[in-house]
PDB file of C-alpha atoms in Angstrom:
ATOM      1  CA  SER A 632     187.919  53.989  89.908  1.00  0.00           C
ATOM      2  CA  GLN A 633     189.729  50.701  90.112  1.00  0.00           C
ATOM      3  CA  THR A 634     189.022  48.134  92.758  1.00  0.00           C
ATOM      4  CA  ILE A 635     190.356  44.710  93.509  1.00  0.00           C
ATOM      5  CA  HIS A 636     188.236  41.961  95.030  1.00  0.00           C
ATOM      6  CA  GLN A 637     189.581  38.854  96.688  1.00  0.00           C
ATOM      7  CA  TRP A 638     187.647  36.057  98.283  1.00  0.00           C
ATOM      8  CA  PRO A 639     187.072  34.306 100.549  1.00  0.00           C
ATOM      9  CA  ALA A 640     188.405  36.360 103.443  1.00  0.00           C
ATOM     10  CA  THR A 641     189.115  33.318 105.614  1.00  0.00           C
ATOM     11  CA  LEU A 642     189.327  29.617 104.867  1.00  0.00           C
ATOM     12  CA  VAL A 643     189.965  26.546 106.933  1.00  0.00           C
ATOM     13  CA  GLN A 644     190.811  23.477 104.854  1.00  0.00           C
ATOM     14  CA  PRO A 645     191.927  19.924 105.748  1.00  0.00           C
ATOM     15  CA  VAL A 646     195.261  18.609 104.534  1.00  0.00           C
ATOM     16  CA  GLY A 647     194.938  17.000 101.122  1.00  0.00           C
ATOM     17  CA  SER A 648     191.893  19.050 100.074  1.00  0.00           C
ATOM     18  CA  PRO A 649     191.857  21.250  96.958  1.00  0.00           C
ATOM     19  CA  LEU A 650     192.075  25.016  96.974  1.00  0.00           C
ATOM     20  CA  SER A 651     190.728  27.755  94.766  1.00  0.00           C
ATOM     21  CA  LEU A 652     191.206  31.462  95.590  1.00  0.00           C
ATOM     22  CA  GLU A 653     189.872  34.102  93.248  1.00  0.00           C
ATOM     23  CA  CYS A 654     190.898  37.659  92.568  1.00  0.00           C
ATOM     24  CA  THR A 655     189.237  40.130  90.215  1.00  0.00           C
ATOM     25  CA  VAL A 656     190.082  43.685  89.308  1.00  0.00           C
ATOM     26  CA  GLU A 657     187.487  46.244  88.162  1.00  0.00           C
ATOM     27  CA  GLY A 658     187.848  49.531  86.370  1.00  0.00           C
ATOM     28  CA  THR A 659     190.949  48.822  84.341  1.00  0.00           C
ATOM     29  CA  SER A 660     192.144  46.606  81.522  1.00  0.00           C
ATOM     30  CA  ASN A 661     195.191  44.407  81.032  1.00  0.00           C
ATOM     31  CA  PRO A 662     196.547  44.819  84.544  1.00  0.00           C
ATOM     32  CA  ASN A 663     199.681  43.065  85.771  1.00  0.00           C
ATOM     33  CA  LEU A 664     198.497  40.607  88.440  1.00  0.00           C
ATOM     34  CA  TYR A 665     200.369  39.025  91.338  1.00  0.00           C
ATOM     35  CA  TRP A 666     199.881  36.388  94.042  1.00  0.00           C
ATOM     36  CA  TYR A 667     201.861  36.768  97.246  1.00  0.00           C
ATOM     37  CA  ARG A 668     201.894  34.668 100.420  1.00  0.00           C
ATOM     38  CA  GLN A 669     202.676  35.925 103.882  1.00  0.00           C
ATOM     39  CA  ALA A 670     203.387  33.424 106.642  1.00  0.00           C
ATOM     40  CA  ALA A 671     202.586  34.537 110.176  1.00  0.00           C
ATOM     41  CA  GLY A 672     204.912  37.373 111.172  1.00  0.00           C
ATOM     42  CA  ARG A 673     206.889  37.038 107.986  1.00  0.00           C
ATOM     43  CA  GLY A 674     207.513  38.953 104.779  1.00  0.00           C
ATOM     44  CA  LEU A 675     205.731  38.761 101.457  1.00  0.00           C
ATOM     45  CA  GLN A 676     206.709  35.921  99.187  1.00  0.00           C
ATOM     46  CA  LEU A 677     205.994  36.267  95.440  1.00  0.00           C
ATOM     47  CA  LEU A 678     204.248  33.127  94.181  1.00  0.00           C
ATOM     48  CA  PHE A 679     203.007  33.965  90.652  1.00  0.00           C
ATOM     49  CA  TYR A 680     202.630  36.904  88.340  1.00  0.00           C
ATOM     50  CA  SER A 681     200.861  37.505  85.058  1.00  0.00           C
ATOM     51  CA  VAL A 682     201.151  40.193  82.455  1.00  0.00           C
ATOM     52  CA  GLY A 683     198.311  38.935  80.274  1.00  0.00           C
ATOM     53  CA  ILE A 684     195.626  36.254  79.748  1.00  0.00           C
ATOM     54  CA  GLY A 685     197.135  32.803  79.905  1.00  0.00           C
ATOM     55  CA  GLN A 686     200.579  34.194  80.763  1.00  0.00           C
ATOM     56  CA  ILE A 687     201.710  32.901  84.141  1.00  0.00           C
ATOM     57  CA  SER A 688     205.187  33.021  85.652  1.00  0.00           C
ATOM     58  CA  SER A 689     205.992  30.956  88.744  1.00  0.00           C
ATOM     59  CA  GLU A 690     208.493  32.135  91.263  1.00  0.00           C
ATOM     60  CA  VAL A 691     208.491  29.299  93.744  1.00  0.00           C
ATOM     61  CA  PRO A 692     208.109  25.627  92.817  1.00  0.00           C
ATOM     62  CA  GLN A 693     205.450  24.081  95.035  1.00  0.00           C
ATOM     63  CA  ASN A 694     202.077  22.421  94.906  1.00  0.00           C
ATOM     64  CA  LEU A 695     200.291  25.646  93.968  1.00  0.00           C
ATOM     65  CA  SER A 696     199.314  26.787  90.488  1.00  0.00           C
ATOM     66  CA  ALA A 697     197.757  29.948  89.066  1.00  0.00           C
ATOM     67  CA  SER A 698     195.619  30.714  86.070  1.00  0.00           C
ATOM     68  CA  ARG A 699     194.329  33.802  84.350  1.00  0.00           C
ATOM     69  CA  PRO A 700     191.252  32.748  82.372  1.00  0.00           C
ATOM     70  CA  GLN A 701     190.067  36.362  81.793  1.00  0.00           C
ATOM     71  CA  ASP A 702     191.839  39.698  81.575  1.00  0.00           C
ATOM     72  CA  ARG A 703     190.954  40.814  85.075  1.00  0.00           C
ATOM     73  CA  GLN A 704     190.651  37.466  86.846  1.00  0.00           C
ATOM     74  CA  PHE A 705     193.486  35.654  88.599  1.00  0.00           C
ATOM     75  CA  ILE A 706     192.986  32.283  90.329  1.00  0.00           C
ATOM     76  CA  LEU A 707     195.261  30.485  92.732  1.00  0.00           C
ATOM     77  CA  SER A 708     194.772  26.722  93.012  1.00  0.00           C
ATOM     78  CA  SER A 709     196.062  23.580  94.600  1.00  0.00           C
ATOM     79  CA  LYS A 710     195.048  19.973  94.073  1.00  0.00           C
ATOM     80  CA  LYS A 711     196.194  18.840  97.553  1.00  0.00           C
ATOM     81  CA  LEU A 712     196.918  21.259 100.360  1.00  0.00           C
ATOM     82  CA  LEU A 713     199.820  20.835 102.765  1.00  0.00           C
ATOM     83  CA  LEU A 714     200.119  22.152 106.298  1.00  0.00           C
ATOM     84  CA  SER A 715     202.869  24.463 105.077  1.00  0.00           C
ATOM     85  CA  ASP A 716     200.396  26.154 102.724  1.00  0.00           C
ATOM     86  CA  SER A 717     198.821  27.992 105.615  1.00  0.00           C
ATOM     87  CA  GLY A 718     199.237  31.740 105.452  1.00  0.00           C
ATOM     88  CA  PHE A 719     197.833  35.059 104.314  1.00  0.00           C
ATOM     89  CA  TYR A 720     197.377  35.084 100.551  1.00  0.00           C
ATOM     90  CA  LEU A 721     197.359  38.442  98.857  1.00  0.00           C
ATOM     91  CA  CYS A 722     196.447  39.300  95.288  1.00  0.00           C
ATOM     92  CA  ALA A 723     197.800  42.552  93.860  1.00  0.00           C
ATOM     93  CA  TRP A 724     197.579  44.460  90.602  1.00  0.00           C
ATOM     94  CA  ALA A 725     199.516  47.209  88.871  1.00  0.00           C
ATOM     95  CA  LYS A 726     198.413  49.127  85.806  1.00  0.00           C
ATOM     96  CA  TYR A 727     201.826  49.619  84.262  1.00  0.00           C
ATOM     97  CA  ARG A 728     205.424  48.710  84.679  1.00  0.00           C
ATOM     98  CA  ASN A 729     206.982  50.678  87.561  1.00  0.00           C
ATOM     99  CA  TYR A 730     203.563  51.367  89.059  1.00  0.00           C
ATOM    100  CA  GLY A 731     202.695  50.900  92.733  1.00  0.00           C
ATOM    101  CA  TYR A 732     200.849  47.710  93.596  1.00  0.00           C
ATOM    102  CA  THR A 733     197.323  47.745  94.972  1.00  0.00           C
ATOM    103  CA  PHE A 734     196.654  44.739  97.164  1.00  0.00           C
ATOM    104  CA  GLY A 735     193.390  42.965  97.764  1.00  0.00           C
ATOM    105  CA  SER A 736     192.147  42.431 101.300  1.00  0.00           C
ATOM    106  CA  GLY A 737     193.669  38.972 101.415  1.00  0.00           C
ATOM    107  CA  THR A 738     192.602  35.429 102.277  1.00  0.00           C
ATOM    108  CA  ARG A 739     193.702  33.938 105.534  1.00  0.00           C
ATOM    109  CA  LEU A 740     194.118  30.185 104.864  1.00  0.00           C
ATOM    110  CA  THR A 741     194.558  27.688 107.671  1.00  0.00           C
ATOM    111  CA  VAL A 742     195.314  24.094 106.679  1.00  0.00           C
ATOM    112  CA  VAL A 743     194.424  21.656 109.445  1.00  0.00           C
TER     113      VAL A 743
ATOM    114  CA  GLN B1281     217.525  37.879  96.114  1.00  0.00           C
ATOM    115  CA  GLN B1282     215.540  39.293  98.998  1.00  0.00           C
ATOM    116  CA  PRO B1283     216.467  42.875 100.024  1.00  0.00           C
ATOM    117  CA  VAL B1284     217.713  43.379 103.560  1.00  0.00           C
ATOM    118  CA  GLN B1285     215.856  45.797 105.771  1.00  0.00           C
ATOM    119  CA  SER B1286     217.206  47.408 108.931  1.00  0.00           C
ATOM    120  CA  PRO B1287     216.373  47.776 111.694  1.00  0.00           C
ATOM    121  CA  GLN B1288     214.015  44.849 112.241  1.00  0.00           C
ATOM    122  CA  ALA B1289     211.963  46.797 114.768  1.00  0.00           C
ATOM    123  CA  VAL B1290     211.758  50.344 116.105  1.00  0.00           C
ATOM    124  CA  ILE B1291     209.934  51.858 119.051  1.00  0.00           C
ATOM    125  CA  LEU B1292     209.443  55.587 119.054  1.00  0.00           C
ATOM    126  CA  ARG B1293     207.553  58.217 120.966  1.00  0.00           C
ATOM    127  CA  GLU B1294     205.113  60.340 119.022  1.00  0.00           C
ATOM    128  CA  GLY B1295     206.930  63.226 117.352  1.00  0.00           C
ATOM    129  CA  GLU B1296     210.280  61.431 117.002  1.00  0.00           C
ATOM    130  CA  ASP B1297     211.921  60.653 113.649  1.00  0.00           C
ATOM    131  CA  ALA B1298     212.826  57.273 112.182  1.00  0.00           C
ATOM    132  CA  VAL B1299     214.882  55.927 109.311  1.00  0.00           C
ATOM    133  CA  ILE B1300     214.355  52.527 107.719  1.00  0.00           C
ATOM    134  CA  ASN B1301     217.006  51.183 105.371  1.00  0.00           C
ATOM    135  CA  CYS B1302     216.755  48.744 102.515  1.00  0.00           C
ATOM    136  CA  SER B1303     219.689  47.270 100.614  1.00  0.00           C
ATOM    137  CA  SER B1304     220.084  44.772  97.839  1.00  0.00           C
ATOM    138  CA  SER B1305     222.978  42.768  96.388  1.00  0.00           C
ATOM    139  CA  LYS B1306     221.363  42.986  92.915  1.00  0.00           C
ATOM    140  CA  ALA B1307     221.049  45.905  90.523  1.00  0.00           C
ATOM    141  CA  LEU B1308     217.846  47.744  91.202  1.00  0.00           C
ATOM    142  CA  TYR B1309     215.424  49.207  88.721  1.00  0.00           C
ATOM    143  CA  SER B1310     212.928  50.436  91.245  1.00  0.00           C
ATOM    144  CA  VAL B1311     212.248  50.514  94.950  1.00  0.00           C
ATOM    145  CA  HIS B1312     208.754  50.340  96.430  1.00  0.00           C
ATOM    146  CA  TRP B1313     207.724  51.173 100.007  1.00  0.00           C
ATOM    147  CA  TYR B1314     204.559  49.840 101.657  1.00  0.00           C
ATOM    148  CA  ARG B1315     203.052  49.948 105.120  1.00  0.00           C
ATOM    149  CA  GLN B1316     200.997  47.109 106.553  1.00  0.00           C
ATOM    150  CA  LYS B1317     198.762  47.409 109.624  1.00  0.00           C
ATOM    151  CA  HIS B1318     198.155  44.271 111.648  1.00  0.00           C
ATOM    152  CA  GLY B1319     195.707  41.913 109.903  1.00  0.00           C
ATOM    153  CA  GLU B1320     195.409  44.171 106.837  1.00  0.00           C
ATOM    154  CA  ALA B1321     196.863  44.250 103.343  1.00  0.00           C
ATOM    155  CA  PRO B1322     199.948  46.340 102.601  1.00  0.00           C
ATOM    156  CA  VAL B1323     199.303  49.870 101.373  1.00  0.00           C
ATOM    157  CA  PHE B1324     201.487  51.499  98.775  1.00  0.00           C
ATOM    158  CA  LEU B1325     203.455  54.539  99.973  1.00  0.00           C
ATOM    159  CA  MET B1326     205.776  55.403  97.122  1.00  0.00           C
ATOM    160  CA  ILE B1327     208.002  54.149  94.306  1.00  0.00           C
ATOM    161  CA  LEU B1328     211.432  55.434  93.393  1.00  0.00           C
ATOM    162  CA  LEU B1329     212.872  54.867  89.963  1.00  0.00           C
ATOM    163  CA  LYS B1330     216.141  56.740  89.561  1.00  0.00           C
ATOM    164  CA  GLY B1331     219.445  56.929  91.388  1.00  0.00           C
ATOM    165  CA  GLY B1332     219.457  59.701  93.923  1.00  0.00           C
ATOM    166  CA  GLU B1333     215.768  60.278  93.535  1.00  0.00           C
ATOM    167  CA  GLN B1334     213.864  61.448  96.551  1.00  0.00           C
ATOM    168  CA  LYS B1335     210.127  61.508  97.040  1.00  0.00           C
ATOM    169  CA  GLY B1336     207.850  62.739  99.752  1.00  0.00           C
ATOM    170  CA  HIS B1337     204.465  61.755 101.060  1.00  0.00           C
ATOM    171  CA  GLU B1338     203.216  64.047 103.831  1.00  0.00           C
ATOM    172  CA  LYS B1339     205.922  63.613 106.497  1.00  0.00           C
ATOM    173  CA  ILE B1340     207.228  60.436 104.939  1.00  0.00           C
ATOM    174  CA  SER B1341     209.978  60.624 102.327  1.00  0.00           C
ATOM    175  CA  ALA B1342     212.455  58.289 100.745  1.00  0.00           C
ATOM    176  CA  SER B1343     215.698  58.282  98.845  1.00  0.00           C
ATOM    177  CA  PHE B1344     217.152  55.791  96.372  1.00  0.00           C
ATOM    178  CA  ASN B1345     220.846  55.436  95.677  1.00  0.00           C
ATOM    179  CA  GLU B1346     221.055  53.344  92.573  1.00  0.00           C
ATOM    180  CA  LYS B1347     224.832  52.969  92.678  1.00  0.00           C
ATOM    181  CA  LYS B1348     224.850  51.752  96.246  1.00  0.00           C
ATOM    182  CA  GLN B1349     221.691  49.681  95.615  1.00  0.00           C
ATOM    183  CA  GLN B1350     220.137  51.168  98.732  1.00  0.00           C
ATOM    184  CA  SER B1351     216.998  53.031  99.696  1.00  0.00           C
ATOM    185  CA  SER B1352     215.980  54.704 102.913  1.00  0.00           C
ATOM    186  CA  LEU B1353     212.541  55.692 104.214  1.00  0.00           C
ATOM    187  CA  TYR B1354     212.349  58.728 106.477  1.00  0.00           C
ATOM    188  CA  LEU B1355     209.483  59.302 108.874  1.00  0.00           C
ATOM    189  CA  THR B1356     209.502  62.787 110.333  1.00  0.00           C
ATOM    190  CA  ALA B1357     207.640  63.804 113.501  1.00  0.00           C
ATOM    191  CA  SER B1358     206.003  60.415 113.691  1.00  0.00           C
ATOM    192  CA  GLN B1359     202.293  60.069 114.423  1.00  0.00           C
ATOM    193  CA  LEU B1360     200.468  57.254 116.120  1.00  0.00           C
ATOM    194  CA  SER B1361     198.981  56.331 112.742  1.00  0.00           C
ATOM    195  CA  TYR B1362     202.460  55.550 111.429  1.00  0.00           C
ATOM    196  CA  SER B1363     202.600  52.371 113.465  1.00  0.00           C
ATOM    197  CA  GLY B1364     202.805  49.186 111.404  1.00  0.00           C
ATOM    198  CA  THR B1365     205.255  47.116 109.452  1.00  0.00           C
ATOM    199  CA  TYR B1366     207.124  48.770 106.614  1.00  0.00           C
ATOM    200  CA  PHE B1367     208.250  46.727 103.612  1.00  0.00           C
ATOM    201  CA  CYS B1368     210.603  47.723 100.907  1.00  0.00           C
ATOM    202  CA  GLY B1369     210.271  45.931  97.608  1.00  0.00           C
ATOM    203  CA  THR B1370     212.948  45.891  94.957  1.00  0.00           C
ATOM    204  CA  GLY B1371     212.044  45.667  91.307  1.00  0.00           C
ATOM    205  CA  ASP B1372     213.996  43.811  88.679  1.00  0.00           C
ATOM    206  CA  ARG B1373     214.016  44.301  84.919  1.00  0.00           C
ATOM    207  CA  ASP B1374     210.833  42.218  84.650  1.00  0.00           C
ATOM    208  CA  ASP B1375     209.153  44.497  87.190  1.00  0.00           C
ATOM    209  CA  LYS B1376     208.698  41.721  89.676  1.00  0.00           C
ATOM    210  CA  ILE B1377     208.836  43.019  93.233  1.00  0.00           C
ATOM    211  CA  ILE B1378     210.704  41.063  95.840  1.00  0.00           C
ATOM    212  CA  PHE B1379     209.951  42.258  99.365  1.00  0.00           C
ATOM    213  CA  GLY B1380     212.201  42.445 102.388  1.00  0.00           C
ATOM    214  CA  LYS B1381     211.200  40.897 105.708  1.00  0.00           C
ATOM    215  CA  GLY B1382     209.816  44.161 106.983  1.00  0.00           C
ATOM    216  CA  THR B1383     210.554  46.665 109.750  1.00  0.00           C
ATOM    217  CA  ARG B1384     208.049  46.812 112.649  1.00  0.00           C
ATOM    218  CA  LEU B1385     207.450  50.362 113.823  1.00  0.00           C
ATOM    219  CA  HIS B1386     205.605  51.051 117.050  1.00  0.00           C
ATOM    220  CA  ILE B1387     204.755  54.603 118.015  1.00  0.00           C
ATOM    221  CA  LEU B1388     204.052  55.319 121.713  1.00  0.00           C
ATOM    222  CA  PRO B1389     201.921  58.264 122.785  1.00  0.00           C
TER     223      PRO B1389
END
């Protein structure tokens, strides 16, 4: 069966520090991968999505970037965090087009 | 363009029915519905792909009117476990899902 792993679960980082969040999917190949951010009490904002290795599409211009170095690995990064980067970061995958998303357990990031 | 969900919040007693609406100003290729419990990740409920299509999941069903660019989620005889925030997500031709702001549903015993 397919599983999605996301870590760390919680993170407290100072303003200006770098960020690296990792997401991996097991039990499938060539998944579509997504990064979403959810601010406290808010909806889900699409940040990046990828349909294959090295293929990244950005939805919101900001100081975040994403990479997909391997088929089932998706990484969210930042060189310098801002206070506004705080939130609940969720990785998701879908096997095919028009398939339901499966979300990871999320990373709760607090920038202080 | 973010879909608009209504109502923003609903309080029901166990056993009552609820309808959550989702509308978009853009042409829709798909509509997803998810439920999120507090502090947890959203969980997929169902996806609708065609105009007028309806789907069911236990006592939860949904409809999708492609022409009106609207979808509705129906919760019948609600249970305590139905509490949470419900999100609709609208899919474009690239299969990116843009989510609405959510509808908070609270079921009272």
